[in-house]
Amino acid sequence: MPNPVQLICRKRDGEELSAVEIRSFIDSYVEGRLPDYQMSAFAMAVMFRGMTDDEIAALTEAMLRSGVVLDWPSGLPVVDKHSTGGIGDKVSIVLAPLLAACDLRVPMLSGRGLGPTGGTLDKLEAISGFRTNLRLDELQSVVERVGCVITGTTSDLVPADRKLYALRDVTGTVPSIPLITASIMSKKLAENLQSLVLDVKWGSGAFMRTREQAEALARSMVRVGQLLGTPTVAVLTDMNQPLGRMCGNAVEIDESIECLKGGGPVDLRELTLTLGAAVLRMLDGRNTEDARELLRTRLDSGAAYERFERMVVAQGGQLTTPLARAPETLLRSDRAGYVSRMDVAAIGYSIIDMGGGRRVLTDKIDHSVGLEMLVRIGDRVDRNQPLARVFARKSAEFAVESLRSSISMTDEPPAVLGLVVGTID
Ligand code: URA
């Protein structure tokens, strides 16, 4: 391996490293020959100096090759979606079975809550018995039988990311576009996909607070997908208010089921159709309207819901709906006016405070807590009008008041933003 100190110095001085150099750096780190302090210095140099697209692609490839890359028997196309995360974002739970109902294979490797955002795995575990820790052979068998699976990543997939992410978390090197790109894309590309759609969110409840940051991340990820041979499209979406009405675990499963049966909130259905259509367009070049029509048909006919039920059974779950909810308290507006802004991250933290997420790794989640937003930005409300239903077991009054301070009201109507603000391909 080249001298690691020289590689760190060259990155510190803004030079471009070769793919071979990046690969040897990552390999040494995963094998334990490169200590954490040198990897930390390298990550910080990348944070300040950035990387070229070729370097990011090399880093992504080195990371994805650090573990198993899934191998699929020939057959239906293998596709997936990744979201950078937001409050109320339950699209994965609808989209995986929906795409399976369109004759695609969807091996969706998902995560748990990160910061204020809930995790798809935590939501699915609201279903009694649902297993999210499948082995790779089980994951592949569920995909072959049902068409889709939603489970956690395993230790054999991208070990480089597990080690590097933990280090970044404690060295101030998480918010680096090259490092985020390599982290997300290495995990997705290890699934060995024929097409990938990315939902990159911006706003008060997103990892990327500004639209510009989200766009830069989206461009970087799409470029890397393309350089590494996986057709990739990113959709930029608004996370300045929760997606759908329900936020929490059990309540989000209930809302996902409504959507899977052809109903549900308009924004959730719209985003699901947009992301699904992007996948279909990349695969066979069909136009967006035809793709959306196919997806609508699969939702409205119950075909997507039928796949969901089969996935639940295949993963050990027993579905009884609606799922249990904690007792309800109404949040009423203390004034008349327009809903002008929501601090969506604060809404996420309120749910964590109610027990719907973890403050420390060992916390047990209460799946029955959460909330239903009854208003959206731009709505005119009267004094005393209900703004949200809060489902809480403990400190319901505290939850209601902290939720109240997350919702701002004005006398004048605010500018209302669109849900989908751009596509990058
Ligand atoms: N999510 C990831 O998987 N990796 C990052 O670096 C950031 C968010």
Coordinates of C-alpha atoms and ligand atoms in Angstrom, one line a residue:
M1 CA 0.0 0.0 0.0
P2 CA 1.3 3.6 -0.7
N3 CA 2.3 5.4 2.4
P4 CA -1.0 6.5 4.0
V5 CA 0.6 9.7 5.4
Q6 CA 1.4 10.8 1.9
L7 CA -2.1 10.1 0.7
I8 CA -3.6 12.1 3.6
C9 CA -1.2 15.0 2.8
R10 CA -2.0 15.0 -0.8
K11 CA -5.8 15.1 -0.1
R12 CA -5.2 17.8 2.5
D13 CA -3.4 19.8 -0.3
G14 CA -6.4 19.4 -2.6
E15 CA -4.8 16.8 -5.0
E16 CA -6.8 14.2 -6.8
L17 CA -6.1 10.6 -5.7
S18 CA -6.2 7.6 -8.1
A19 CA -8.7 4.8 -7.9
V20 CA -5.9 2.4 -6.9
E21 CA -4.8 4.7 -4.0
I22 CA -8.3 5.1 -2.7
R23 CA -9.0 1.4 -2.9
S24 CA -5.8 0.5 -1.0
F25 CA -6.7 3.0 1.7
I26 CA -10.2 1.6 2.2
D27 CA -9.0 -2.0 2.0
S28 CA -6.3 -1.4 4.7
Y29 CA -8.9 0.3 6.9
V30 CA -11.4 -2.6 6.7
E31 CA -8.6 -5.1 7.3
G32 CA -7.5 -3.2 10.4
R33 CA -4.1 -2.2 9.0
L34 CA -4.9 1.5 8.9
P35 CA -5.8 3.0 12.3
D36 CA -8.8 5.1 13.0
Y37 CA -6.7 8.3 13.5
Q38 CA -5.4 8.1 9.9
M39 CA -8.9 7.5 8.5
S40 CA -10.2 10.4 10.6
A41 CA -7.6 12.7 9.2
F42 CA -8.4 11.5 5.7
A43 CA -12.1 12.1 6.2
M44 CA -11.5 15.6 7.5
A45 CA -9.3 16.3 4.5
V46 CA -12.1 15.1 2.2
M47 CA -14.6 17.2 4.2
F48 CA -12.6 20.4 3.4
R49 CA -11.1 19.7 0.0
G50 CA -13.9 17.6 -1.5
M51 CA -13.4 15.0 -4.2
T52 CA -13.8 14.8 -8.0
D53 CA -16.6 12.7 -9.4
D54 CA -14.0 10.0 -10.3
E55 CA -12.6 10.0 -6.8
I56 CA -16.1 9.6 -5.3
A57 CA -16.9 6.8 -7.7
A58 CA -13.6 5.1 -6.8
L59 CA -14.4 5.5 -3.1
T60 CA -17.9 4.1 -3.6
E61 CA -16.7 1.2 -5.5
A62 CA -13.9 0.4 -3.0
M63 CA -16.5 0.5 -0.2
L64 CA -19.1 -1.6 -2.0
R65 CA -16.4 -4.2 -2.8
S66 CA -15.4 -4.4 0.9
G67 CA -18.3 -6.9 1.3
V68 CA -20.7 -9.2 -0.6
V69 CA -22.4 -7.9 -3.7
L70 CA -25.7 -9.6 -4.2
D71 CA -26.0 -12.0 -7.1
W72 CA -29.4 -12.5 -8.7
P73 CA -30.6 -15.4 -10.9
S74 CA -31.6 -14.1 -14.3
G75 CA -35.2 -12.9 -14.4
L76 CA -37.1 -9.8 -13.6
P77 CA -35.2 -6.5 -13.3
V78 CA -33.9 -5.7 -9.8
V79 CA -34.6 -2.1 -8.7
D80 CA -34.7 0.0 -5.5
K81 CA -35.3 3.5 -4.1
H82 CA -33.4 5.4 -1.4
S83 CA -34.7 8.4 0.5
T84 CA -32.4 10.7 2.5
G85 CA -35.1 10.6 5.1
G86 CA -37.9 12.8 6.5
I87 CA -40.7 12.9 9.0
G88 CA -43.7 10.8 8.0
D89 CA -41.8 9.4 5.0
K90 CA -43.4 6.0 4.6
V91 CA -42.9 5.8 0.8
S92 CA -40.7 2.6 1.0
I93 CA -43.5 0.7 2.6
V94 CA -45.8 1.5 -0.3
L95 CA -43.3 1.5 -3.2
A96 CA -41.5 -1.8 -2.6
P97 CA -44.7 -3.9 -2.9
L98 CA -46.1 -1.6 -5.7
L99 CA -43.0 -2.1 -7.8
A100 CA -43.1 -5.9 -7.1
A101 CA -46.7 -5.8 -8.4
C102 CA -45.3 -4.3 -11.6
D103 CA -43.1 -7.4 -12.1
L104 CA -39.9 -6.0 -10.7
R105 CA -37.7 -7.4 -7.9
V106 CA -37.1 -5.0 -5.0
P107 CA -34.5 -6.0 -2.3
M108 CA -35.0 -2.9 -0.1
L109 CA -32.3 -2.6 2.5
S110 CA -33.6 0.0 5.0
G111 CA -32.4 1.7 8.2
R112 CA -33.6 2.7 11.6
G113 CA -34.3 6.2 12.8
L114 CA -31.5 8.7 12.2
G115 CA -31.6 12.0 14.2
P116 CA -35.3 13.2 14.2
T117 CA -36.4 11.0 11.3
G118 CA -38.2 7.7 11.9
G119 CA -36.8 4.5 10.3
T120 CA -38.6 2.2 8.0
L121 CA -37.5 -0.9 10.0
D122 CA -38.9 0.6 13.2
K123 CA -42.2 1.3 11.5
L124 CA -42.5 -2.3 10.1
E125 CA -41.7 -3.7 13.5
A126 CA -45.0 -2.3 14.7
I127 CA -46.4 -5.3 12.9
S128 CA -46.4 -8.2 15.4
G129 CA -43.6 -10.7 14.5
F130 CA -42.3 -8.8 11.5
R131 CA -38.6 -9.7 11.1
T132 CA -36.2 -7.1 9.8
N133 CA -33.0 -9.0 10.4
L134 CA -33.1 -11.5 7.5
R135 CA -29.9 -13.2 6.4
L136 CA -28.8 -12.6 2.8
D137 CA -30.1 -16.0 1.7
E138 CA -33.5 -15.3 3.4
L139 CA -33.6 -11.9 1.8
Q140 CA -33.0 -13.3 -1.6
S141 CA -35.5 -16.1 -1.1
V142 CA -38.3 -13.6 -0.1
V143 CA -37.5 -11.5 -3.2
E144 CA -37.7 -14.6 -5.4
R145 CA -41.0 -15.7 -3.9
V146 CA -42.8 -12.4 -3.3
G147 CA -41.0 -9.8 -5.4
C148 CA -40.0 -7.5 -2.6
V149 CA -38.4 -7.5 0.8
I150 CA -37.7 -4.7 3.3
T151 CA -35.0 -5.6 5.8
G152 CA -31.9 -4.3 7.5
T153 CA -28.5 -4.4 6.1
T154 CA -26.3 -7.3 7.2
S155 CA -22.7 -7.5 8.4
D156 CA -21.6 -9.0 5.2
L157 CA -22.7 -6.0 3.1
V158 CA -20.4 -3.0 2.9
P159 CA -18.5 -3.4 6.1
A160 CA -16.4 -0.4 5.1
D161 CA -19.4 1.9 5.5
R162 CA -20.3 0.5 8.9
K163 CA -16.8 1.2 10.2
L164 CA -16.4 4.5 8.5
Y165 CA -19.8 5.9 9.4
A166 CA -19.3 5.2 13.1
L167 CA -16.0 7.0 12.9
R168 CA -17.5 10.0 10.9
D169 CA -20.3 10.2 13.5
V170 CA -17.7 11.0 16.3
T171 CA -15.2 13.1 14.3
G172 CA -17.5 15.8 12.8
T173 CA -17.2 14.4 9.3
V174 CA -20.8 13.4 8.5
P175 CA -21.9 16.4 6.4
S176 CA -19.5 15.9 3.5
I177 CA -21.1 15.4 0.1
P178 CA -18.4 12.9 -1.2
L179 CA -18.6 10.9 2.0
I180 CA -22.4 10.8 2.1
T181 CA -22.5 9.9 -1.5
A182 CA -20.1 7.0 -1.1
S183 CA -21.9 5.8 2.0
I184 CA -25.4 5.8 0.5
M185 CA -24.4 4.6 -3.0
S186 CA -22.1 1.8 -1.8
K187 CA -25.0 0.3 0.2
K188 CA -27.5 0.6 -2.7
L189 CA -25.1 -0.6 -5.4
A190 CA -24.2 -3.6 -3.3
E191 CA -27.8 -4.8 -4.1
N192 CA -26.7 -5.1 -7.8
L193 CA -29.5 -3.1 -9.3
Q194 CA -30.7 -2.3 -12.8
S195 CA -32.2 1.0 -11.8
L196 CA -32.2 3.2 -8.7
V197 CA -34.3 6.2 -7.8
L198 CA -33.2 8.6 -5.1
D199 CA -35.6 10.8 -3.1
V200 CA -33.4 13.7 -1.9
K201 CA -35.2 15.9 0.5
W202 CA -34.6 19.4 1.6
G203 CA -36.1 21.5 4.3
S204 CA -36.7 21.8 8.1
G205 CA -37.2 18.1 8.5
A206 CA -34.4 16.9 6.2
F207 CA -30.7 16.1 6.5
M208 CA -30.1 18.8 3.9
R209 CA -31.6 22.0 5.1
T210 CA -31.4 24.0 1.8
R211 CA -32.5 23.1 -1.6
E212 CA -29.0 23.9 -3.0
Q213 CA -27.3 21.4 -0.6
A214 CA -29.9 18.8 -1.6
E215 CA -29.3 19.4 -5.2
A216 CA -25.5 19.1 -4.8
L217 CA -26.0 15.8 -3.0
A218 CA -28.4 14.6 -5.6
R219 CA -26.1 15.5 -8.5
S220 CA -23.2 13.7 -6.8
M221 CA -25.1 10.5 -6.2
V222 CA -26.6 10.4 -9.7
R223 CA -23.2 10.9 -11.3
V224 CA -21.7 8.1 -9.2
G225 CA -24.5 5.8 -10.1
Q226 CA -23.9 6.5 -13.7
L227 CA -20.1 6.2 -13.5
L228 CA -20.5 2.8 -11.9
G229 CA -23.1 1.6 -14.4
T230 CA -26.3 1.8 -12.5
P231 CA -29.0 4.0 -14.1
T232 CA -29.9 6.4 -11.4
V233 CA -32.3 9.3 -11.1
A234 CA -32.8 11.7 -8.2
V235 CA -36.0 13.5 -7.4
L236 CA -35.7 16.6 -5.2
T237 CA -38.6 16.9 -2.7
D238 CA -39.9 19.2 -0.1
M239 CA -39.6 18.3 3.6
N240 CA -40.8 21.5 5.2
Q241 CA -43.9 19.7 6.4
P242 CA -44.4 16.0 7.2
L243 CA -45.2 13.6 4.3
G244 CA -48.8 12.4 4.6
R245 CA -50.8 13.0 7.8
M246 CA -49.4 10.3 10.1
C247 CA -46.1 10.4 11.9
G248 CA -44.9 7.6 14.2
N249 CA -44.7 3.9 13.7
A250 CA -48.0 2.0 13.9
V251 CA -49.9 5.0 12.5
E252 CA -47.6 5.2 9.5
I253 CA -48.2 1.5 8.7
D254 CA -52.0 2.2 8.8
E255 CA -51.5 5.1 6.4
S256 CA -49.3 3.1 4.1
I257 CA -52.0 0.4 4.0
E258 CA -54.6 3.0 3.0
C259 CA -52.2 4.1 0.2
L260 CA -51.6 0.5 -0.9
K261 CA -55.3 0.0 -1.2
G262 CA -55.6 3.0 -3.5
G263 CA -56.5 5.7 -0.9
G264 CA -54.3 7.7 1.5
P265 CA -53.2 11.3 1.5
V266 CA -52.6 13.0 -1.9
D267 CA -49.0 13.9 -1.3
L268 CA -48.0 10.4 -0.3
R269 CA -49.6 8.9 -3.3
E270 CA -48.2 11.5 -5.6
L271 CA -44.6 11.0 -4.4
T272 CA -45.0 7.3 -4.6
L273 CA -46.2 7.6 -8.2
T274 CA -43.4 10.0 -9.1
L275 CA -40.6 7.8 -7.7
G276 CA -42.1 4.6 -9.1
A277 CA -42.5 6.2 -12.6
A278 CA -38.8 7.3 -12.5
V279 CA -37.8 3.6 -12.0
L280 CA -40.1 2.3 -14.8
R281 CA -38.9 5.0 -17.2
M282 CA -35.2 4.2 -16.6
L283 CA -35.9 0.5 -17.2
D284 CA -37.8 0.5 -20.5
G285 CA -38.0 4.1 -21.6
R286 CA -41.8 4.3 -21.3
N287 CA -43.2 7.7 -20.9
T288 CA -44.0 9.1 -17.5
E289 CA -47.8 9.1 -18.0
D290 CA -47.9 5.5 -19.1
A291 CA -45.7 4.6 -16.1
R292 CA -47.9 6.5 -13.7
E293 CA -51.0 4.8 -15.2
L294 CA -49.5 1.4 -14.6
L295 CA -48.7 2.3 -11.0
R296 CA -52.1 3.8 -10.4
T297 CA -53.8 0.6 -11.7
R298 CA -51.7 -1.6 -9.4
L299 CA -52.6 0.5 -6.4
D300 CA -56.3 0.8 -7.1
S301 CA -56.8 -2.9 -8.0
G302 CA -55.4 -4.1 -4.7
A303 CA -52.4 -5.8 -6.4
A304 CA -49.8 -3.7 -4.5
Y305 CA -51.6 -4.5 -1.2
E306 CA -51.7 -8.2 -2.0
R307 CA -47.8 -8.1 -2.4
F308 CA -47.5 -6.2 0.9
E309 CA -49.5 -8.9 2.7
R310 CA -47.4 -11.6 1.1
M311 CA -44.2 -9.8 2.2
V312 CA -45.5 -9.4 5.7
V313 CA -46.2 -13.1 5.9
A314 CA -42.9 -14.1 4.3
Q315 CA -41.1 -11.9 7.0
G316 CA -43.0 -13.6 9.9
G317 CA -45.5 -10.8 10.5
Q318 CA -49.1 -11.1 11.5
L319 CA -51.1 -8.2 10.3
T320 CA -54.2 -7.0 12.3
T321 CA -55.4 -3.6 11.2
P322 CA -55.7 -0.9 12.4
L323 CA -52.7 -1.3 14.6
A324 CA -53.0 -0.4 18.3
R325 CA -52.7 3.4 19.0
A326 CA -52.0 5.2 22.2
P327 CA -54.8 7.4 23.6
E328 CA -55.6 10.5 21.6
T329 CA -55.3 14.2 22.7
L330 CA -56.2 17.1 20.3
L331 CA -53.9 20.0 19.7
R332 CA -56.1 23.0 19.1
S333 CA -55.0 26.3 17.6
D334 CA -54.7 29.2 20.1
R335 CA -55.3 31.8 17.3
A336 CA -56.8 32.3 13.9
G337 CA -54.5 32.6 10.9
Y338 CA -52.6 30.7 8.3
V339 CA -50.3 27.8 9.0
S340 CA -47.0 29.4 7.7
R341 CA -44.2 27.1 8.8
M342 CA -43.4 23.9 10.6
D343 CA -40.2 23.0 12.4
V344 CA -40.4 19.4 11.1
A345 CA -37.2 18.2 12.9
A346 CA -38.8 19.4 16.2
I347 CA -41.9 17.4 15.3
G348 CA -39.7 14.4 14.9
Y349 CA -38.1 15.0 18.2
S350 CA -41.5 15.3 19.9
I351 CA -42.3 11.8 18.7
I352 CA -39.0 10.5 20.0
D353 CA -39.9 12.2 23.4
M354 CA -43.2 10.4 23.4
G355 CA -41.3 7.1 23.1
G356 CA -41.7 6.6 19.3
G357 CA -38.0 6.8 18.7
R358 CA -34.7 6.2 20.5
R359 CA -32.7 8.8 22.6
V360 CA -30.0 6.1 23.2
L361 CA -29.3 3.0 21.2
T362 CA -30.8 0.7 23.8
D363 CA -34.2 2.5 24.1
K364 CA -37.2 0.3 23.3
I365 CA -39.7 1.9 20.9
D366 CA -43.4 2.3 21.8
H367 CA -44.9 1.7 18.3
S368 CA -48.3 2.9 19.4
V369 CA -47.4 6.6 19.8
G370 CA -47.3 9.3 17.1
L371 CA -49.5 12.0 15.7
E372 CA -51.8 12.9 12.8
M373 CA -51.3 16.4 11.3
L374 CA -54.7 17.8 10.4
V375 CA -53.4 20.9 8.6
R376 CA -50.8 21.7 5.9
I377 CA -48.8 24.8 5.2
G378 CA -51.0 27.5 3.7
D379 CA -54.2 26.3 5.4
R380 CA -56.4 28.9 7.0
V381 CA -57.5 27.9 10.5
D382 CA -59.8 29.3 13.1
R383 CA -59.1 29.8 16.8
N384 CA -59.7 26.5 18.6
Q385 CA -59.6 24.4 15.4
P386 CA -57.8 21.1 15.8
L387 CA -54.3 21.2 14.3
A388 CA -53.2 17.6 15.2
R389 CA -54.2 14.5 17.0
V390 CA -51.5 13.3 19.3
F391 CA -51.3 9.7 20.3
A392 CA -49.3 9.5 23.6
R393 CA -49.2 7.4 26.7
K394 CA -47.0 9.6 28.9
S395 CA -46.6 13.4 29.1
A396 CA -49.4 14.0 26.5
E397 CA -49.7 17.6 27.6
F398 CA -46.0 18.2 27.1
A399 CA -46.1 16.5 23.7
V400 CA -49.0 18.7 22.7
E401 CA -47.3 21.9 23.8
S402 CA -44.0 21.1 22.1
L403 CA -45.9 20.3 18.9
R404 CA -47.7 23.6 19.2
S405 CA -44.4 25.5 19.3
S406 CA -43.3 23.6 16.1
I407 CA -46.2 25.1 14.1
S408 CA -46.0 28.8 13.2
M409 CA -49.0 30.9 12.2
T410 CA -49.2 34.3 10.4
D411 CA -52.0 36.7 9.5
E412 CA -51.1 36.6 5.8
P413 CA -51.1 33.5 3.6
P414 CA -47.5 32.1 3.1
A415 CA -46.0 31.1 -0.2
V416 CA -46.8 27.4 -0.7
L417 CA -44.0 25.2 -2.1
G418 CA -44.5 22.2 -4.4
L419 CA -43.8 18.7 -3.2
V420 CA -41.5 17.7 -6.1
V421 CA -39.1 20.6 -6.9
G422 CA -36.9 19.0 -9.5
T423 CA -35.5 15.8 -11.1
I424 CA -31.8 15.1 -11.8
D425 CA -30.9 12.5 -14.3
Ligands
URA1 N1 -27.0 8.2 5.5 C1 -26.1 7.3 5.2 O1 -26.3 6.1 4.9 N2 -24.8 7.7 5.1 C2 -24.5 9.0 5.3 O2 -23.3 9.3 5.2 C3 -25.5 9.9 5.6 C4 -26.8 9.5 5.7

